[in-house]
Amino acid sequence: MALSKHINADRLLQEARDKKSKSHSHFSSLTQRETPNSSSFHPYGSRYGTTSVPKYHIASKGIDPDSAYQIIHDELALDGSPLLNLASFVHTWMPSAADKLMIENMSKNLIDGDEYPATQIIHNRCDAIGTATTGSSEAIQLGGLAMKRIWQEKRKAAGKSIYEPNIIMGANAQVALEKFARYFDVECRLVPISVESKYRLDPKKAMEFVDENTIGVFVILGSTYTGHYEPVKEMSDLLDEYEAKTGHSVPIHRPCATPKLLWDFKIPRVVSINTSGHKFGLAYVGVGWVVWRDKQHLPKDLIFELHYLGSVEYSFSLNFSRPAAPIIAQYFSLLHLGFEGYRSVALNDLKNARLLSRALENSKYYTVLSDIHRLDPAVVDESDIESYVPGLPVIAFRFSDDFQAQYPEIQQKWIQTLLRARGWIVPNYELAPALEKVEILRVVVRENMSEVLIERLVNDLMEITEDLISKDSSTHALDILGRGHGAKHERAHGQLDDPGSTSSGTYAKTC
Amino acid sequence: MSLSRHINADEVIEKSKEHQHRKHTASLGRQTVHQSWSRDDAAGVPKYTMPKVGINSKAAYQLLHDETALDGNPLLNLASFVHTWMPEEANKLIIENMNKNQVDLDEYPAATIIHSLADLWKAPKEGKVIGTSTAGSSEAIMLGGLAMKKRWQEARKAAGKDHYHPNIVFGSNAQVALEKFARYWDVEARLVPVNASTNYVMNPHDAIEYIDENTIGVMVILGSTYTGHFEDVQLMSDLLDKLQERTGLDIPIHVDGASGAFIAPFAYPDYKWAFDVPRVVSINTSGHKFGLVYAGLGWILWRDESLLHKDLIFELHYLGSVEYSFTLNFSKPASPIIAQMFNFLNLGFDGYRRIAMKDLRNARMLSRALEATYFTVMSNIHKLSARGQAELATAEDTDEPELYERGLPVVSFRLSDKFAAEFPHVQQAWIQSMLRTKGWIVPNYNAPEGETDTQILRVVVRETLSEDLLERLIVDILEITEGLMDSSTAAMLLQNQTLHQPDKEHGRPDNFGSTGQEEKQQVGFSRPC
């Protein structure tokens, strides 16, 4: 990422400009006050048609809102289409009535509980002992923090050291889980994954990592790699045995992507659960939830009392002021869809995911690593969801062994680039530690990924793959593209020259 | 607030309903929910569980739309620092990008803003500033504190010393986020008491006494949320220089500029508080306060990337490129960043300056009106500075903020001693309640630790509080106060007013898991910020 290796695009552009347009030098002084140019009110107004918008400082004079709108609007056209972004779990479509509600509440702050009691009440209806967060990252950190604090209190009471806590999770964990460990000084014990463990936490192996300093186990309901659910029950049983043997009680926190499986607390060892409202909770980005089994598992120490306008509020989150609109959108979805609606959306997602999985497998070019399309051999009814292996509507796939043997020169990451050229965003990446040699492509099937779009995607995938097979295809020339998006001059600014950090192995995809 | 003392309103409502057998027709998903709606579709929607069968989107909209009508009007909410209005074109941009995740947003807008802020905050050109957007100042402050903690830990480890007992120093006027940082990250919070003689902000001379080898840093607040006063960054830095000469302790400063970092550069461009003070390692601010963006945006910048501990940076390999992440949230809305970019383009330096000057002018008008009547004003921005005393009479532009004492456009006031002596039956808290009935939200609360017996009413003068509205506010405050002088007024009834809100109690903590230890007294300021 060091700039010196690259051409300096800023300088390149500067030198490429007409020499006479030096007039923008007046932006360089912040305190200078000159009379405003007669600015035009056309979106592509003459003012910014001829001078450049300053990049690294705020302009001394503003421009009219129309031009500001147009400049930003056009710049954002370069962003990918949220609909075709199959890399992200984040929900991107809501009915127009929900859009309208969000727009109405755009300027509202969730924290103004007393000013906006209705908003606050809605929030309370959504959860028991818990809180809304900006997303699952914050929720996971709160869950981990509560477990850490409870462990500390126990250790203190027993007169033991409180300084070497550790937490256990599968190596397939999303980056937020490891972030918790590093930010809160908890040793992160990653349990390696394997093909046999279905690319997720192996409870038996996890037990080798447990000791008296273990504050808890993160069990992931829905691995972001392959969509597999981790076996909570088995983990809990093993921890029961451990407790019987050693007297150490290790709790479980469970991040999960979909709210449809709230039977989790039926397992007594599960003390807290987090989820993203903005994933399969079907609200726009900006809402997560964390719920604790009961008040005993949320240490009072972490709760701040807010005395405000004559009433008392409680706060246990890492953000304070935050938009109220995502919470309102979440409540809208709960009301509008109801249990049946969520079920129907989930079943539909899974049906479409199965369609894609089977198509990929039948093509023989690809091997599918996720299992949601595999039938329980005992069952015959293909339309009953219970007949299939449970999991998220996520398809992880790779070139089949046959394909790799036959076309060893074709690199799987080319598929990512070639799909991108057609508008699709489908990431190609390595599996978690222990299996990092295996590269997978992954598609998340969200509500707006309709059957029609699945069909288009399959068509495009097959076309691209077959183009690569035919030797005379010019797409071979794309070899060089496999390295990514080319040099990112803009990105180099405000970024690290030498980050010094190395990829830790945990999963760092959008989540 | 325990439930047992009250009537259970839910139960009463339930008993009062007619229990007719309603037939629900099973519907599946969005596709089969009928688009036309019957007006009572939403009747009988369960409150604390998800309905089994949904209602159509229009009915869901109407139900929520109507419920939010009970919320306060953001325009009249003078309690909050959070911005609530943007031009139409900005709204349009936000709506267009409502479903966009910041993680998927091109980096260009955020990088531009970070560089512009670095420039505004006078970061040295030779350094390599690094920064990030956050969900708000809370997250930003926690990241700033965390970076200081990690650096301290590393230095202590390297020196072979105990690294388990860090502490942090800040004024007792701090917003609750600062104390939250301390408690969540196992850092001892050392609160420096404040009082009227310190202008209700941390006095750097007092702060020095709380510092020892375990101090990870000092948080200096640019713009106390109590009174709007700026804490003296330069003096703190000078005193810490002397301390370092004496003891060798090198204590960094983090500036909490949640409000002030978007006021000072525009209203007081020559004032030294930012990266031009070498001891300042990091600064946070809220885009959604005087950055003039809707709720959901904060910023933190470090003077140099070496100050952000490597441990805190996560490298994300994503779609063939490498990203770096050092935030507590991951996915979050992209639109606030886009809105911030819009303001930078639309307003420019000059636009931000004009708004800051207008806010300050309006705040001065309110202050003077209050002082001329029944109140004592505790904020200082309407008082002439030394320069103002010398130059005001001849000044070309009497709006020049430097003619007055520096601070946020915040007016903190209380009933004057004379008024209190003459009308001892009047409780200041009544003014809050009476203003609420007119639509205004003006909080009344206790001053910070060290001066807790004093009660403060506070008005934040934001862009939306125009001179015209301000005149209305002044009229209402005076009318209410005069009404209260009459002891027979019905306002007496307010004495016993505590709102009972059964909905709020559901799922609310009444007896959290006791941690076994003695409960810590929380003193941090807990206003929305």
PDB file of N, CA and C in Angstrom, chain A residues 55 57 59-60 63 69 73 75 92 104 115-116 118-119 125 149 152 163 179 182-183 185 295 301-302 305 315 317 320-321 331 335-336 339-340 447 491 495 499 501 510-511, chain B residues 30 45 47 51-52 55 61 65 71-72 96 99 107-108 112 119 128 150 153 165 180 183-186 310-312 315 318 323 325 327 331 345-346 349-350 441 513 522 529:
ATOM      1  N   LYS A  55     -10.081  18.496  -2.329  1.00  0.00           N
ATOM      2  CA  LYS A  55     -10.193  17.129  -1.871  1.00  0.00           C
ATOM      3  C   LYS A  55      -9.772  16.971  -0.425  1.00  0.00           C
ATOM      4  N   HIS A  57      -9.219  19.496   1.963  1.00  0.00           N
ATOM      5  CA  HIS A  57      -9.653  20.466   2.964  1.00  0.00           C
ATOM      6  C   HIS A  57     -11.022  20.975   2.558  1.00  0.00           C
ATOM      7  N   ALA A  59     -13.637  23.596   1.354  1.00  0.00           N
ATOM      8  CA  ALA A  59     -13.535  24.772   0.494  1.00  0.00           C
ATOM      9  C   ALA A  59     -13.849  26.031   1.289  1.00  0.00           C
ATOM     10  N   SER A  60     -13.234  27.144   0.909  1.00  0.00           N
ATOM     11  CA  SER A  60     -13.500  28.354   1.686  1.00  0.00           C
ATOM     12  C   SER A  60     -14.930  28.840   1.458  1.00  0.00           C
ATOM     13  N   ILE A  63     -20.913  25.639  -2.268  1.00  0.00           N
ATOM     14  CA  ILE A  63     -21.609  25.714  -3.549  1.00  0.00           C
ATOM     15  C   ILE A  63     -23.076  25.488  -3.272  1.00  0.00           C
ATOM     16  N   TYR A  69     -25.381  18.218  -4.391  1.00  0.00           N
ATOM     17  CA  TYR A  69     -26.126  16.967  -4.573  1.00  0.00           C
ATOM     18  C   TYR A  69     -25.620  16.218  -5.790  1.00  0.00           C
ATOM     19  N   HIS A  73     -23.948  12.617  -5.871  1.00  0.00           N
ATOM     20  CA  HIS A  73     -24.799  11.614  -6.510  1.00  0.00           C
ATOM     21  C   HIS A  73     -24.038  10.899  -7.628  1.00  0.00           C
ATOM     22  N   GLU A  75     -20.780  10.753  -8.063  1.00  0.00           N
ATOM     23  CA  GLU A  75     -19.634  10.012  -7.568  1.00  0.00           C
ATOM     24  C   GLU A  75     -20.059   8.632  -7.055  1.00  0.00           C
ATOM     25  N   THR A  92     -31.263  -5.062   1.812  1.00  0.00           N
ATOM     26  CA  THR A  92     -31.216  -3.821   1.035  1.00  0.00           C
ATOM     27  C   THR A  92     -32.556  -3.410   0.433  1.00  0.00           C
ATOM     28  N   GLU A 104     -39.628   9.854   7.249  1.00  0.00           N
ATOM     29  CA  GLU A 104     -40.268  10.724   8.235  1.00  0.00           C
ATOM     30  C   GLU A 104     -39.443  10.841   9.509  1.00  0.00           C
ATOM     31  N   GLU A 115     -38.235  12.465  24.993  1.00  0.00           N
ATOM     32  CA  GLU A 115     -38.838  13.308  23.967  1.00  0.00           C
ATOM     33  C   GLU A 115     -39.621  12.453  22.995  1.00  0.00           C
ATOM     34  N   TYR A 116     -39.085  11.274  22.733  1.00  0.00           N
ATOM     35  CA  TYR A 116     -39.710  10.427  21.736  1.00  0.00           C
ATOM     36  C   TYR A 116     -40.104   9.110  22.377  1.00  0.00           C
ATOM     37  N   ALA A 118     -42.534   7.207  22.222  1.00  0.00           N
ATOM     38  CA  ALA A 118     -43.114   6.163  21.379  1.00  0.00           C
ATOM     39  C   ALA A 118     -42.023   5.320  20.740  1.00  0.00           C
ATOM     40  N   THR A 119     -41.004   5.997  20.261  1.00  0.00           N
ATOM     41  CA  THR A 119     -39.894   5.282  19.649  1.00  0.00           C
ATOM     42  C   THR A 119     -39.255   4.339  20.653  1.00  0.00           C
ATOM     43  N   ARG A 125     -40.516  -3.087  23.043  1.00  0.00           N
ATOM     44  CA  ARG A 125     -41.327  -4.212  22.617  1.00  0.00           C
ATOM     45  C   ARG A 125     -40.500  -5.236  21.873  1.00  0.00           C
ATOM     46  N   ARG A 149     -17.053  -9.668  32.545  1.00  0.00           N
ATOM     47  CA  ARG A 149     -17.275  -9.054  33.846  1.00  0.00           C
ATOM     48  C   ARG A 149     -17.731 -10.087  34.873  1.00  0.00           C
ATOM     49  N   GLN A 152     -14.780 -12.077  35.890  1.00  0.00           N
ATOM     50  CA  GLN A 152     -13.918 -11.286  36.779  1.00  0.00           C
ATOM     51  C   GLN A 152     -14.459 -11.278  38.200  1.00  0.00           C
ATOM     52  N   TYR A 163      -6.687 -11.349  35.509  1.00  0.00           N
ATOM     53  CA  TYR A 163      -6.026 -10.665  34.397  1.00  0.00           C
ATOM     54  C   TYR A 163      -5.749 -11.515  33.163  1.00  0.00           C
ATOM     55  N   LYS A 179     -12.253  -9.124  17.288  1.00  0.00           N
ATOM     56  CA  LYS A 179     -12.102  -7.731  17.692  1.00  0.00           C
ATOM     57  C   LYS A 179     -12.427  -7.600  19.172  1.00  0.00           C
ATOM     58  N   ARG A 182      -9.447  -8.790  21.199  1.00  0.00           N
ATOM     59  CA  ARG A 182      -8.268  -7.932  21.198  1.00  0.00           C
ATOM     60  C   ARG A 182      -8.539  -6.605  21.891  1.00  0.00           C
ATOM     61  N   TYR A 183      -9.697  -6.014  21.647  1.00  0.00           N
ATOM     62  CA  TYR A 183      -9.993  -4.704  22.224  1.00  0.00           C
ATOM     63  C   TYR A 183     -10.184  -4.791  23.739  1.00  0.00           C
ATOM     64  N   ASP A 185      -8.828  -7.059  25.806  1.00  0.00           N
ATOM     65  CA  ASP A 185      -7.760  -7.813  26.477  1.00  0.00           C
ATOM     66  C   ASP A 185      -8.188  -9.204  26.928  1.00  0.00           C
ATOM     67  N   LYS A 295     -31.649 -11.083  34.037  1.00  0.00           N
ATOM     68  CA  LYS A 295     -30.904  -9.958  34.596  1.00  0.00           C
ATOM     69  C   LYS A 295     -29.608 -10.392  35.259  1.00  0.00           C
ATOM     70  N   ASP A 301     -22.865  -3.412  36.858  1.00  0.00           N
ATOM     71  CA  ASP A 301     -21.705  -2.566  36.637  1.00  0.00           C
ATOM     72  C   ASP A 301     -21.672  -1.974  35.225  1.00  0.00           C
ATOM     73  N   LEU A 302     -22.263  -2.677  34.282  1.00  0.00           N
ATOM     74  CA  LEU A 302     -22.173  -2.244  32.886  1.00  0.00           C
ATOM     75  C   LEU A 302     -23.300  -1.306  32.506  1.00  0.00           C
ATOM     76  N   GLU A 305     -27.081   4.625  34.402  1.00  0.00           N
ATOM     77  CA  GLU A 305     -28.376   5.250  34.631  1.00  0.00           C
ATOM     78  C   GLU A 305     -28.340   6.650  34.062  1.00  0.00           C
ATOM     79  N   SER A 315     -28.686   2.656  30.038  1.00  0.00           N
ATOM     80  CA  SER A 315     -27.929   2.544  28.805  1.00  0.00           C
ATOM     81  C   SER A 315     -26.832   1.507  28.980  1.00  0.00           C
ATOM     82  N   SER A 317     -24.629   0.256  26.016  1.00  0.00           N
ATOM     83  CA  SER A 317     -24.240   0.093  24.628  1.00  0.00           C
ATOM     84  C   SER A 317     -22.979   0.908  24.392  1.00  0.00           C
ATOM     85  N   PHE A 320     -24.176   6.081  21.726  1.00  0.00           N
ATOM     86  CA  PHE A 320     -25.165   6.774  22.538  1.00  0.00           C
ATOM     87  C   PHE A 320     -26.242   7.315  21.599  1.00  0.00           C
ATOM     88  N   SER A 321     -26.023   8.494  21.066  1.00  0.00           N
ATOM     89  CA  SER A 321     -26.951   8.990  20.059  1.00  0.00           C
ATOM     90  C   SER A 321     -26.868   8.088  18.838  1.00  0.00           C
ATOM     91  N   TYR A 331     -39.359  -2.662  13.655  1.00  0.00           N
ATOM     92  CA  TYR A 331     -40.693  -2.891  14.192  1.00  0.00           C
ATOM     93  C   TYR A 331     -41.710  -2.999  13.066  1.00  0.00           C
ATOM     94  N   LEU A 335     -44.276  -6.180  12.509  1.00  0.00           N
ATOM     95  CA  LEU A 335     -45.723  -6.019  12.397  1.00  0.00           C
ATOM     96  C   LEU A 335     -46.218  -6.506  11.050  1.00  0.00           C
ATOM     97  N   HIS A 336     -45.535  -6.056  10.026  1.00  0.00           N
ATOM     98  CA  HIS A 336     -45.984  -6.315   8.665  1.00  0.00           C
ATOM     99  C   HIS A 336     -45.899  -7.796   8.317  1.00  0.00           C
ATOM    100  N   PHE A 339     -44.882 -13.680  12.224  1.00  0.00           N
ATOM    101  CA  PHE A 339     -44.112 -14.921  12.187  1.00  0.00           C
ATOM    102  C   PHE A 339     -44.230 -15.596  10.824  1.00  0.00           C
ATOM    103  N   GLU A 340     -45.470 -15.661  10.336  1.00  0.00           N
ATOM    104  CA  GLU A 340     -45.713 -16.318   9.052  1.00  0.00           C
ATOM    105  C   GLU A 340     -44.912 -15.686   7.928  1.00  0.00           C
ATOM    106  N   GLU A 447     -33.693 -11.696   0.548  1.00  0.00           N
ATOM    107  CA  GLU A 447     -35.076 -11.661   0.094  1.00  0.00           C
ATOM    108  C   GLU A 447     -35.195 -11.165  -1.343  1.00  0.00           C
ATOM    109  N   ARG A 491      -7.436   5.555  -2.007  1.00  0.00           N
ATOM    110  CA  ARG A 491      -7.501   4.827  -0.747  1.00  0.00           C
ATOM    111  C   ARG A 491      -6.261   5.013   0.082  1.00  0.00           C
ATOM    112  N   GLN A 495      -4.902   6.147   4.979  1.00  0.00           N
ATOM    113  CA  GLN A 495      -4.722   4.743   5.325  1.00  0.00           C
ATOM    114  C   GLN A 495      -3.310   4.522   5.824  1.00  0.00           C
ATOM    115  N   PRO A 499       0.756  -1.091   7.853  1.00  0.00           N
ATOM    116  CA  PRO A 499      -0.180  -1.389   8.930  1.00  0.00           C
ATOM    117  C   PRO A 499       0.439  -2.246  10.018  1.00  0.00           C
ATOM    118  N   SER A 501      -0.124  -4.864  10.984  1.00  0.00           N
ATOM    119  CA  SER A 501      -0.990  -5.939  11.443  1.00  0.00           C
ATOM    120  C   SER A 501      -1.039  -6.988  10.355  1.00  0.00           C
ATOM    121  N   THR A 510     -17.849  -8.571   4.998  1.00  0.00           N
ATOM    122  CA  THR A 510     -18.967  -7.737   5.409  1.00  0.00           C
ATOM    123  C   THR A 510     -19.967  -8.586   6.125  1.00  0.00           C
ATOM    124  N   CYS A 511     -20.463  -8.091   7.176  1.00  0.00           N
ATOM    125  CA  CYS A 511     -21.340  -8.938   7.976  1.00  0.00           C
ATOM    126  C   CYS A 511     -22.383  -8.105   8.673  1.00  0.00           C
TER     127      CYS A 511
ATOM    128  N   ARG B  30     -44.819 -11.280   1.974  1.00  0.00           N
ATOM    129  CA  ARG B  30     -45.257  -9.997   1.483  1.00  0.00           C
ATOM    130  C   ARG B  30     -46.156 -10.174   0.269  1.00  0.00           C
ATOM    131  N   VAL B  45     -52.988  -6.089  17.555  1.00  0.00           N
ATOM    132  CA  VAL B  45     -51.610  -6.502  17.312  1.00  0.00           C
ATOM    133  C   VAL B  45     -50.912  -6.700  18.651  1.00  0.00           C
ATOM    134  N   LYS B  47     -48.223  -6.818  21.655  1.00  0.00           N
ATOM    135  CA  LYS B  47     -47.261  -5.779  21.958  1.00  0.00           C
ATOM    136  C   LYS B  47     -45.867  -6.324  22.211  1.00  0.00           C
ATOM    137  N   PRO B  51     -46.363 -10.751  16.008  1.00  0.00           N
ATOM    138  CA  PRO B  51     -47.670 -11.302  15.638  1.00  0.00           C
ATOM    139  C   PRO B  51     -47.482 -12.575  14.817  1.00  0.00           C
ATOM    140  N   LYS B  52     -48.425 -13.505  14.988  1.00  0.00           N
ATOM    141  CA  LYS B  52     -48.306 -14.764  14.263  1.00  0.00           C
ATOM    142  C   LYS B  52     -48.438 -14.523  12.771  1.00  0.00           C
ATOM    143  N   ILE B  55     -49.633  -7.908   9.216  1.00  0.00           N
ATOM    144  CA  ILE B  55     -50.668  -7.045   8.652  1.00  0.00           C
ATOM    145  C   ILE B  55     -50.079  -6.413   7.406  1.00  0.00           C
ATOM    146  N   TYR B  61     -47.577   0.744   8.408  1.00  0.00           N
ATOM    147  CA  TYR B  61     -47.083   2.117   8.296  1.00  0.00           C
ATOM    148  C   TYR B  61     -47.925   3.061   9.143  1.00  0.00           C
ATOM    149  N   HIS B  65     -46.683   5.244  12.166  1.00  0.00           N
ATOM    150  CA  HIS B  65     -46.702   6.681  11.882  1.00  0.00           C
ATOM    151  C   HIS B  65     -47.490   7.405  12.976  1.00  0.00           C
ATOM    152  N   ASP B  71     -44.218  11.483  19.751  1.00  0.00           N
ATOM    153  CA  ASP B  71     -42.850  11.925  20.022  1.00  0.00           C
ATOM    154  C   ASP B  71     -42.770  13.443  20.026  1.00  0.00           C
ATOM    155  N   GLY B  72     -41.759  13.956  20.736  1.00  0.00           N
ATOM    156  CA  GLY B  72     -41.532  15.393  20.750  1.00  0.00           C
ATOM    157  C   GLY B  72     -41.138  15.887  19.365  1.00  0.00           C
ATOM    158  N   GLU B  96     -31.769   8.192  -1.249  1.00  0.00           N
ATOM    159  CA  GLU B  96     -31.209   7.349  -2.322  1.00  0.00           C
ATOM    160  C   GLU B  96     -30.265   6.291  -1.758  1.00  0.00           C
ATOM    161  N   ASN B  99     -30.312   2.323   1.792  1.00  0.00           N
ATOM    162  CA  ASN B  99     -30.036   0.886   1.921  1.00  0.00           C
ATOM    163  C   ASN B  99     -28.565   0.568   1.695  1.00  0.00           C
ATOM    164  N   GLU B 107     -14.423   4.530  -0.599  1.00  0.00           N
ATOM    165  CA  GLU B 107     -13.740   5.183   0.516  1.00  0.00           C
ATOM    166  C   GLU B 107     -13.535   6.665   0.316  1.00  0.00           C
ATOM    167  N   TYR B 108     -13.755   7.111  -0.874  1.00  0.00           N
ATOM    168  CA  TYR B 108     -13.410   8.485  -1.189  1.00  0.00           C
ATOM    169  C   TYR B 108     -14.091   9.512  -0.280  1.00  0.00           C
ATOM    170  N   THR B 112     -11.903  11.944   2.198  1.00  0.00           N
ATOM    171  CA  THR B 112     -11.909  13.396   1.978  1.00  0.00           C
ATOM    172  C   THR B 112     -12.264  14.127   3.259  1.00  0.00           C
ATOM    173  N   ASP B 119      -7.108  19.083   8.380  1.00  0.00           N
ATOM    174  CA  ASP B 119      -6.712  20.431   7.990  1.00  0.00           C
ATOM    175  C   ASP B 119      -7.342  21.464   8.939  1.00  0.00           C
ATOM    176  N   LYS B 128       1.315  11.640   9.537  1.00  0.00           N
ATOM    177  CA  LYS B 128       0.376  10.914   8.718  1.00  0.00           C
ATOM    178  C   LYS B 128      -0.874  10.665   9.541  1.00  0.00           C
ATOM    179  N   LYS B 150      -3.845   1.015  25.198  1.00  0.00           N
ATOM    180  CA  LYS B 150      -2.942   0.029  24.583  1.00  0.00           C
ATOM    181  C   LYS B 150      -1.502   0.536  24.574  1.00  0.00           C
ATOM    182  N   GLN B 153      -0.191   0.272  28.077  1.00  0.00           N
ATOM    183  CA  GLN B 153       0.086  -1.132  28.417  1.00  0.00           C
ATOM    184  C   GLN B 153       1.392  -1.599  27.810  1.00  0.00           C
ATOM    185  N   HIS B 165      -3.393  -1.811  36.081  1.00  0.00           N
ATOM    186  CA  HIS B 165      -4.138  -0.815  36.864  1.00  0.00           C
ATOM    187  C   HIS B 165      -4.107   0.577  36.262  1.00  0.00           C
ATOM    188  N   LYS B 180     -18.181   5.657  30.692  1.00  0.00           N
ATOM    189  CA  LYS B 180     -18.486   4.344  30.135  1.00  0.00           C
ATOM    190  C   LYS B 180     -17.201   3.691  29.634  1.00  0.00           C
ATOM    191  N   ARG B 183     -15.272   2.319  32.568  1.00  0.00           N
ATOM    192  CA  ARG B 183     -15.814   1.151  33.233  1.00  0.00           C
ATOM    193  C   ARG B 183     -15.781  -0.081  32.332  1.00  0.00           C
ATOM    194  N   TYR B 184     -16.098   0.090  31.072  1.00  0.00           N
ATOM    195  CA  TYR B 184     -16.143  -1.059  30.167  1.00  0.00           C
ATOM    196  C   TYR B 184     -14.747  -1.613  29.893  1.00  0.00           C
ATOM    197  N   TRP B 185     -13.744  -0.742  29.941  1.00  0.00           N
ATOM    198  CA  TRP B 185     -12.393  -1.190  29.614  1.00  0.00           C
ATOM    199  C   TRP B 185     -11.492  -1.324  30.854  1.00  0.00           C
ATOM    200  N   ASP B 186     -12.106  -1.418  32.022  1.00  0.00           N
ATOM    201  CA  ASP B 186     -11.328  -1.638  33.245  1.00  0.00           C
ATOM    202  C   ASP B 186     -10.238  -0.588  33.459  1.00  0.00           C
ATOM    203  N   LYS B 310      -1.179  -0.947  16.790  1.00  0.00           N
ATOM    204  CA  LYS B 310      -1.377  -1.942  15.725  1.00  0.00           C
ATOM    205  C   LYS B 310      -2.404  -3.007  16.120  1.00  0.00           C
ATOM    206  N   ASP B 311      -2.437  -3.313  17.397  1.00  0.00           N
ATOM    207  CA  ASP B 311      -3.372  -4.315  17.894  1.00  0.00           C
ATOM    208  C   ASP B 311      -4.812  -3.987  17.551  1.00  0.00           C
ATOM    209  N   LEU B 312      -5.085  -2.700  17.389  1.00  0.00           N
ATOM    210  CA  LEU B 312      -6.476  -2.285  17.220  1.00  0.00           C
ATOM    211  C   LEU B 312      -6.913  -2.324  15.767  1.00  0.00           C
ATOM    212  N   GLU B 315      -7.144  -6.112   9.597  1.00  0.00           N
ATOM    213  CA  GLU B 315      -6.975  -6.062   8.160  1.00  0.00           C
ATOM    214  C   GLU B 315      -8.072  -6.920   7.555  1.00  0.00           C
ATOM    215  N   TYR B 318     -11.066  -8.240   1.285  1.00  0.00           N
ATOM    216  CA  TYR B 318     -12.442  -8.237   0.821  1.00  0.00           C
ATOM    217  C   TYR B 318     -12.477  -7.949  -0.659  1.00  0.00           C
ATOM    218  N   GLU B 323      -8.776  -3.757   3.298  1.00  0.00           N
ATOM    219  CA  GLU B 323      -9.324  -2.634   4.044  1.00  0.00           C
ATOM    220  C   GLU B 323      -8.805  -2.727   5.478  1.00  0.00           C
ATOM    221  N   SER B 325      -9.833  -1.843   9.507  1.00  0.00           N
ATOM    222  CA  SER B 325     -10.974  -1.513  10.344  1.00  0.00           C
ATOM    223  C   SER B 325     -10.519  -1.347  11.783  1.00  0.00           C
ATOM    224  N   THR B 327     -12.937   0.015  14.388  1.00  0.00           N
ATOM    225  CA  THR B 327     -14.142   0.589  14.970  1.00  0.00           C
ATOM    226  C   THR B 327     -14.850  -0.477  15.777  1.00  0.00           C
ATOM    227  N   SER B 331     -20.862  -3.142  10.005  1.00  0.00           N
ATOM    228  CA  SER B 331     -21.883  -2.641   9.098  1.00  0.00           C
ATOM    229  C   SER B 331     -22.594  -1.482   9.755  1.00  0.00           C
ATOM    230  N   LEU B 345     -19.350  20.299   0.927  1.00  0.00           N
ATOM    231  CA  LEU B 345     -19.404  20.927  -0.393  1.00  0.00           C
ATOM    232  C   LEU B 345     -20.338  22.127  -0.388  1.00  0.00           C
ATOM    233  N   ASN B 346     -21.507  21.930   0.181  1.00  0.00           N
ATOM    234  CA  ASN B 346     -22.536  22.948   0.126  1.00  0.00           C
ATOM    235  C   ASN B 346     -22.173  24.186   0.959  1.00  0.00           C
ATOM    236  N   PHE B 349     -16.136  26.372   4.200  1.00  0.00           N
ATOM    237  CA  PHE B 349     -15.708  26.976   5.457  1.00  0.00           C
ATOM    238  C   PHE B 349     -16.613  28.144   5.826  1.00  0.00           C
ATOM    239  N   ASP B 350     -16.883  28.937   4.833  1.00  0.00           N
ATOM    240  CA  ASP B 350     -17.654  30.150   5.052  1.00  0.00           C
ATOM    241  C   ASP B 350     -19.063  29.846   5.569  1.00  0.00           C
ATOM    242  N   ILE B 441     -38.746  21.585  24.686  1.00  0.00           N
ATOM    243  CA  ILE B 441     -38.061  20.666  25.584  1.00  0.00           C
ATOM    244  C   ILE B 441     -36.797  21.357  26.083  1.00  0.00           C
ATOM    245  N   GLY B 513     -28.279  -8.296  37.766  1.00  0.00           N
ATOM    246  CA  GLY B 513     -27.368  -9.204  38.439  1.00  0.00           C
ATOM    247  C   GLY B 513     -26.417  -8.413  39.304  1.00  0.00           C
ATOM    248  N   GLN B 522     -22.333   6.566  39.909  1.00  0.00           N
ATOM    249  CA  GLN B 522     -22.066   7.129  38.598  1.00  0.00           C
ATOM    250  C   GLN B 522     -22.266   8.631  38.646  1.00  0.00           C
ATOM    251  N   CYS B 529     -25.875  13.253  23.709  1.00  0.00           N
ATOM    252  CA  CYS B 529     -24.724  14.025  23.261  1.00  0.00           C
ATOM    253  C   CYS B 529     -24.169  13.405  22.004  1.00  0.00           C
TER     254      CYS B 529
END
